[in-house]
Coordinates of C-alpha atoms in Angstrom, one line a residue:
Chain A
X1 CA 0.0 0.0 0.0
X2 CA 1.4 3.4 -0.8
X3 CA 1.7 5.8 2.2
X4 CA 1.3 9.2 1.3
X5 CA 5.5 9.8 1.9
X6 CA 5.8 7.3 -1.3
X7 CA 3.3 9.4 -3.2
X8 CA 5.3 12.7 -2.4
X9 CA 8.6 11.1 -3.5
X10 CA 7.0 9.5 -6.6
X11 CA 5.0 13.0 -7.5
X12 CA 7.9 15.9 -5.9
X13 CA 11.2 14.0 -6.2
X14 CA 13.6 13.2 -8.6
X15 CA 14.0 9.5 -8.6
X16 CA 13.2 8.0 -11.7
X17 CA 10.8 5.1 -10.2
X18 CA 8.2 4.3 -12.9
X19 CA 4.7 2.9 -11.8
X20 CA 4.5 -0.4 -14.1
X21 CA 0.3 -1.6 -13.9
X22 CA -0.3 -5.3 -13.2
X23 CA 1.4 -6.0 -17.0
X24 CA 4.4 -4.3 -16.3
X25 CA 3.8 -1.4 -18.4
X26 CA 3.5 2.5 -18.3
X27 CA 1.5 4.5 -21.2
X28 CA 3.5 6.3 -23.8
X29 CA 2.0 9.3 -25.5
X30 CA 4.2 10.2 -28.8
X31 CA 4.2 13.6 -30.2
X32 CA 5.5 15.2 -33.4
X33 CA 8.2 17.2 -32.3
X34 CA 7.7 20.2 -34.9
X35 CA 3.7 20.1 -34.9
X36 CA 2.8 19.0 -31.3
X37 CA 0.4 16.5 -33.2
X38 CA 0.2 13.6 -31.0
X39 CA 1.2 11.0 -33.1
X40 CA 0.3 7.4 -31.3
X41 CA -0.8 6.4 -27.4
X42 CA 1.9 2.9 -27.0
X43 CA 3.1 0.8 -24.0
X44 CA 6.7 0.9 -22.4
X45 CA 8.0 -2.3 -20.0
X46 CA 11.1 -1.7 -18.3
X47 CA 13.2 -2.7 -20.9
X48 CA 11.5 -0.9 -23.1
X49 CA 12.0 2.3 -21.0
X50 CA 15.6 1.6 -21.0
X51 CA 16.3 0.8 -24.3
X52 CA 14.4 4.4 -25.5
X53 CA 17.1 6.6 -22.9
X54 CA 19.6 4.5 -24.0
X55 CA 19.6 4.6 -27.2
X56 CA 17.5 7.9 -28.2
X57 CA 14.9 6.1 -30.5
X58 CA 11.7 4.4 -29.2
X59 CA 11.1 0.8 -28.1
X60 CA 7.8 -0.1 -27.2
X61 CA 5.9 -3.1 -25.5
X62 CA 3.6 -4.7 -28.2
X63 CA 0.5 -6.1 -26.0
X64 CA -1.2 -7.3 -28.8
X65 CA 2.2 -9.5 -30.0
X66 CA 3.5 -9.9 -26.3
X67 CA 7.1 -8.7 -27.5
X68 CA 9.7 -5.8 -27.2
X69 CA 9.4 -3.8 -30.2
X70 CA 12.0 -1.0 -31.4
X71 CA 9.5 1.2 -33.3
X72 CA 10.3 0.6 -37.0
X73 CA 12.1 -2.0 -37.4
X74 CA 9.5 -3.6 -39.8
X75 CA 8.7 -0.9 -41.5
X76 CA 11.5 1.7 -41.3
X77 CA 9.3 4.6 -39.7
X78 CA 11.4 5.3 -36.5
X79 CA 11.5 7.4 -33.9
X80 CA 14.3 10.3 -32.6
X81 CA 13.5 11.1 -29.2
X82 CA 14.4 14.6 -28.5
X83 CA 13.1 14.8 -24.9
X84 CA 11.2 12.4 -22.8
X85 CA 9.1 13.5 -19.9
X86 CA 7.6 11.5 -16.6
X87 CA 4.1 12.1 -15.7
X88 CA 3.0 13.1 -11.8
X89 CA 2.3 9.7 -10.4
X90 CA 5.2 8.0 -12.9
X91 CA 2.7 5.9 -14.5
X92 CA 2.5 7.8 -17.9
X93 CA 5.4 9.1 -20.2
X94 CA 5.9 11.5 -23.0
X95 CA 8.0 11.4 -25.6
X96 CA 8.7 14.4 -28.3
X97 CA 10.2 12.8 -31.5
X98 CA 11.2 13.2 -35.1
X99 CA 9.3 10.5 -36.9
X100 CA 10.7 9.2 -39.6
X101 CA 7.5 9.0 -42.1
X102 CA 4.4 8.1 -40.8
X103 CA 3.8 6.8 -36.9
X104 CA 0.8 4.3 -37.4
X105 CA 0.4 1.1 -38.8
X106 CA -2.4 2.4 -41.2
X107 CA 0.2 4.3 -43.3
X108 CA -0.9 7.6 -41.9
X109 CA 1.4 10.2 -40.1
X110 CA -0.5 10.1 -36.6
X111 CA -2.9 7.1 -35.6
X112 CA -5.6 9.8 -35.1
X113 CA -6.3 10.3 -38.2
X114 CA -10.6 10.5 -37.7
X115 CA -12.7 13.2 -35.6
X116 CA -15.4 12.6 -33.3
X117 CA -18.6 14.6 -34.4
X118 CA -21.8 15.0 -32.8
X119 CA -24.3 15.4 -30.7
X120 CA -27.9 14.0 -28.8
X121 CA -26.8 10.3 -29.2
X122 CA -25.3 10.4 -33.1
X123 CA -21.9 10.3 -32.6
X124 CA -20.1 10.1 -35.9
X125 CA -16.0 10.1 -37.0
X126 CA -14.4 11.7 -40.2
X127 CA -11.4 11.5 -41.8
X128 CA -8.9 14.3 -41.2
X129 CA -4.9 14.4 -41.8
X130 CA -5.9 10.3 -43.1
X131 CA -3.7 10.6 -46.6
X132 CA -1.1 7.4 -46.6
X133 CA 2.4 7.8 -46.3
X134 CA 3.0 4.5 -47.5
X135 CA 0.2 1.2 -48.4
X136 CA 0.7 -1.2 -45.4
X137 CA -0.2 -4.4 -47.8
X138 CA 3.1 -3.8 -49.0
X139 CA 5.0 -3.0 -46.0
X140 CA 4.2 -5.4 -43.8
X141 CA 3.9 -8.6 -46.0
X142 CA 6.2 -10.9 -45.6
Chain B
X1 CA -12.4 -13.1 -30.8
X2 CA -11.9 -10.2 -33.6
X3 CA -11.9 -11.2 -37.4
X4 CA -10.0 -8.8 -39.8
X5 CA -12.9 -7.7 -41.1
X6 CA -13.8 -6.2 -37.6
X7 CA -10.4 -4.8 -37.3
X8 CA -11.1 -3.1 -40.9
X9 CA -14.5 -1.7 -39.8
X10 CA -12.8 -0.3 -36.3
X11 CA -9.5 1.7 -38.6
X12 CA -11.1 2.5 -41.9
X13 CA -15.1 3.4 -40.7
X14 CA -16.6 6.2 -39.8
X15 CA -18.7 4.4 -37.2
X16 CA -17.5 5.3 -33.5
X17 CA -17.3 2.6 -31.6
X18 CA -15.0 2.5 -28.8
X19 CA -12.7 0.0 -27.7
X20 CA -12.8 -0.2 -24.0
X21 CA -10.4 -2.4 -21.9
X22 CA -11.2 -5.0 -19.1
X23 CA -11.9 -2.5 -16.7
X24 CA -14.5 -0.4 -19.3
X25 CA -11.7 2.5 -20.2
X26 CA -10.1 3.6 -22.9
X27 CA -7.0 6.2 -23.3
X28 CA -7.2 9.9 -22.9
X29 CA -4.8 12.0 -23.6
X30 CA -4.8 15.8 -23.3
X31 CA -3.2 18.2 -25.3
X32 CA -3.1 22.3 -24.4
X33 CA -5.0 23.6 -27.9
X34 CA -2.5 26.7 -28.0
X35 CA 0.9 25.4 -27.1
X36 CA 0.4 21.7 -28.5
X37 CA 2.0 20.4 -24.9
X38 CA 0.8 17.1 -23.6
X39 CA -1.1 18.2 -20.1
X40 CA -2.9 14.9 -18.8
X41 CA -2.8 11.5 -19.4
X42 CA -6.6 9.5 -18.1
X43 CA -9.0 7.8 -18.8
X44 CA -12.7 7.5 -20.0
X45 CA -15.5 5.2 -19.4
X46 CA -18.6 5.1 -21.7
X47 CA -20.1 7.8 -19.7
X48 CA -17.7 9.6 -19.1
X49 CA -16.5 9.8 -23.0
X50 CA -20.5 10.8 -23.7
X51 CA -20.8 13.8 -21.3
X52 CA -17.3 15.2 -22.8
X53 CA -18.8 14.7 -26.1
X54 CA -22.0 16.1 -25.0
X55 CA -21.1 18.6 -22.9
X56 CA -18.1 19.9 -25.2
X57 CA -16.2 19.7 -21.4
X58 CA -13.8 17.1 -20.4
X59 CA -14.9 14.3 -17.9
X60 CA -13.0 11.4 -16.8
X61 CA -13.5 8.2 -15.5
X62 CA -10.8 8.3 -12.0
X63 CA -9.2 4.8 -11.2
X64 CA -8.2 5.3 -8.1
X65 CA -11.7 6.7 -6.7
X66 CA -13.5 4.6 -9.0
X67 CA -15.8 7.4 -10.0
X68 CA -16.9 9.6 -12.7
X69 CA -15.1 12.9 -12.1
X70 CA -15.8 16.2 -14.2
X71 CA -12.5 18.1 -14.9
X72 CA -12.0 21.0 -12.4
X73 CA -15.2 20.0 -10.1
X74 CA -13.2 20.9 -7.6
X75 CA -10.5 22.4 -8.6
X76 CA -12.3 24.8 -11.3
X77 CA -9.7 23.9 -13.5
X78 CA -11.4 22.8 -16.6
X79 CA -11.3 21.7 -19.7
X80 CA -13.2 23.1 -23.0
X81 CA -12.8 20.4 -26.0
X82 CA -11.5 22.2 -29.3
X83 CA -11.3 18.6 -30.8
X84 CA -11.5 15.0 -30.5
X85 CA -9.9 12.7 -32.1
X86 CA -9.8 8.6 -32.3
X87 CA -7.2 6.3 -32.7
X88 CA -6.9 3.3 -35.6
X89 CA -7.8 0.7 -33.0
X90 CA -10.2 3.1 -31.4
X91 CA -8.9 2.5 -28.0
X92 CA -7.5 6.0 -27.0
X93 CA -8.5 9.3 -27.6
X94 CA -7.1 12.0 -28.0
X95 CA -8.7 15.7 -27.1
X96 CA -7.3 18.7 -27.9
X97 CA -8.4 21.4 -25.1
X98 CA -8.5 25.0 -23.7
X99 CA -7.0 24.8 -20.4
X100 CA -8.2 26.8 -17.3
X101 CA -5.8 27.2 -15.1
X102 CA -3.4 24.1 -14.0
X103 CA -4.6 20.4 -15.4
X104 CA -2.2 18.3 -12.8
X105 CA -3.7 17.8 -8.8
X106 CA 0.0 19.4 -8.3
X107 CA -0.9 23.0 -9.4
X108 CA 1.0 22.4 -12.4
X109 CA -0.2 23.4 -16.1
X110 CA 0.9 19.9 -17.0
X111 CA 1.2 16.7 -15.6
X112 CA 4.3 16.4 -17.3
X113 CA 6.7 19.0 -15.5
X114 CA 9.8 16.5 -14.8
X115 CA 12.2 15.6 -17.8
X116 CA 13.8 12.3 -18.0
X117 CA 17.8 12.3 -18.7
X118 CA 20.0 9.6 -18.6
X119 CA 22.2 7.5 -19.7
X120 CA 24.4 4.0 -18.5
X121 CA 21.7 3.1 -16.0
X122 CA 21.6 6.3 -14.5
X123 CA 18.6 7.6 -15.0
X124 CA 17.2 10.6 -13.1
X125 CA 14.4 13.5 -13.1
X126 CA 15.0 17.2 -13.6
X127 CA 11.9 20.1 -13.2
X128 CA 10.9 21.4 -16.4
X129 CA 8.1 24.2 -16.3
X130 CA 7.6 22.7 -12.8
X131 CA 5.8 26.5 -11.2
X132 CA 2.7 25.9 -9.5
X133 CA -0.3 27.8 -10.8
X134 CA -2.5 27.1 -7.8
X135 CA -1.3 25.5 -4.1
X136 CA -3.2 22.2 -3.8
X137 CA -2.7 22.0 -0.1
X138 CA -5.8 25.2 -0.5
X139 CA -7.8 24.1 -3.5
X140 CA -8.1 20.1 -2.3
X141 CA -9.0 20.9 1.2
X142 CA -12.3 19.9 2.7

């Protein structure tokens, strides 16, 4: 149980102490370093973490695949990290890159690539920023 | 279990339909409208994602006092939508916001006030637009 000493240390110090969930992961919010567009939401595990400071490009934690990940390495779309930052309670990061292409696995620049319209009940997406860098089919075959 | 043509229908329609994890939530990520900063990362429950929506105000769904919680209720520190956007596997969201105020419990603007730097294993925290904007020990008191 944390006492409210841990939370102070965790939320005021300077400790690097990531809060991992029950997975062993924290959130990882990428944004596009020149636009602020946030480009994908992705989990970290430790190693993941560590690899990403280490080496200045990301690693993730694929939950879907259950494996590390270093963030193009299929497809050539990586990511410089120019500054990573630590949420409050440690549980979140953020990472400020140069991305190489596009960031999402549709072949567009940012993974949000639809709005959410409307209103009393009818809820509705559209496309915006949802041209292709590249055509996945190709890409990811093998 | 999904079939690729659900996964199709969830990254290439316009039909919003959330992906919510074990626990009912999906993503939320928070971005300052003007400055393009990351502020908060939270989550959203079905509720709470349909108030925001509805209300053109950010509400969350708090895991730790498992409760539906509308930004700056107490603080006054809301939260004015300027967009919303989904992600391919529609299981974050991101929200693009006016700010009132500080969005971290800390009195910060952002959550986000502590940059990681590192290298070899040593791995620390330094304050990065760390000033408070309101003193939490006041605003959270009963």
């Amino acid at each position: 149980m944390s006492t409210s000493q841990d939370i102070s240390d965790r939320e005021e110090g300077l400790a690097f102490q990531p809060k991992f969930d029950a997975s062993g992961l924290v959130t990882c919010v990428a944004t596009d370093a020149a636009s602020g567009d946030v480009l994908m939401v992705a989990h970290m595990n430790e190693e993941a973490l560590r690899k990403t400071i280490a080496s200045g490009e990301a690693w993730y934690f694929s939950r879907s695949r259950d494996a590390l990940w270093r963030k193009g390495e299929t497809s050539g779309q990586t990511q410089r990290v120019v500054e990573m930052r630590m949420d409050c309670d440690q549980d979140a990061v953020w990472i400020r890159v140069e991305q190489q292409g596009a960031a999402c696995h549709t072949g567009r620049r940012s993974c949000f690539y639809r709005a959410v319209t409307g209103s009393n009940g009818d809820t509705r997406l559209s496309f915006v920023d949802a041209e292709r860098l590249f055509d996945p089919t190709k890409v990811y075959r093998k």
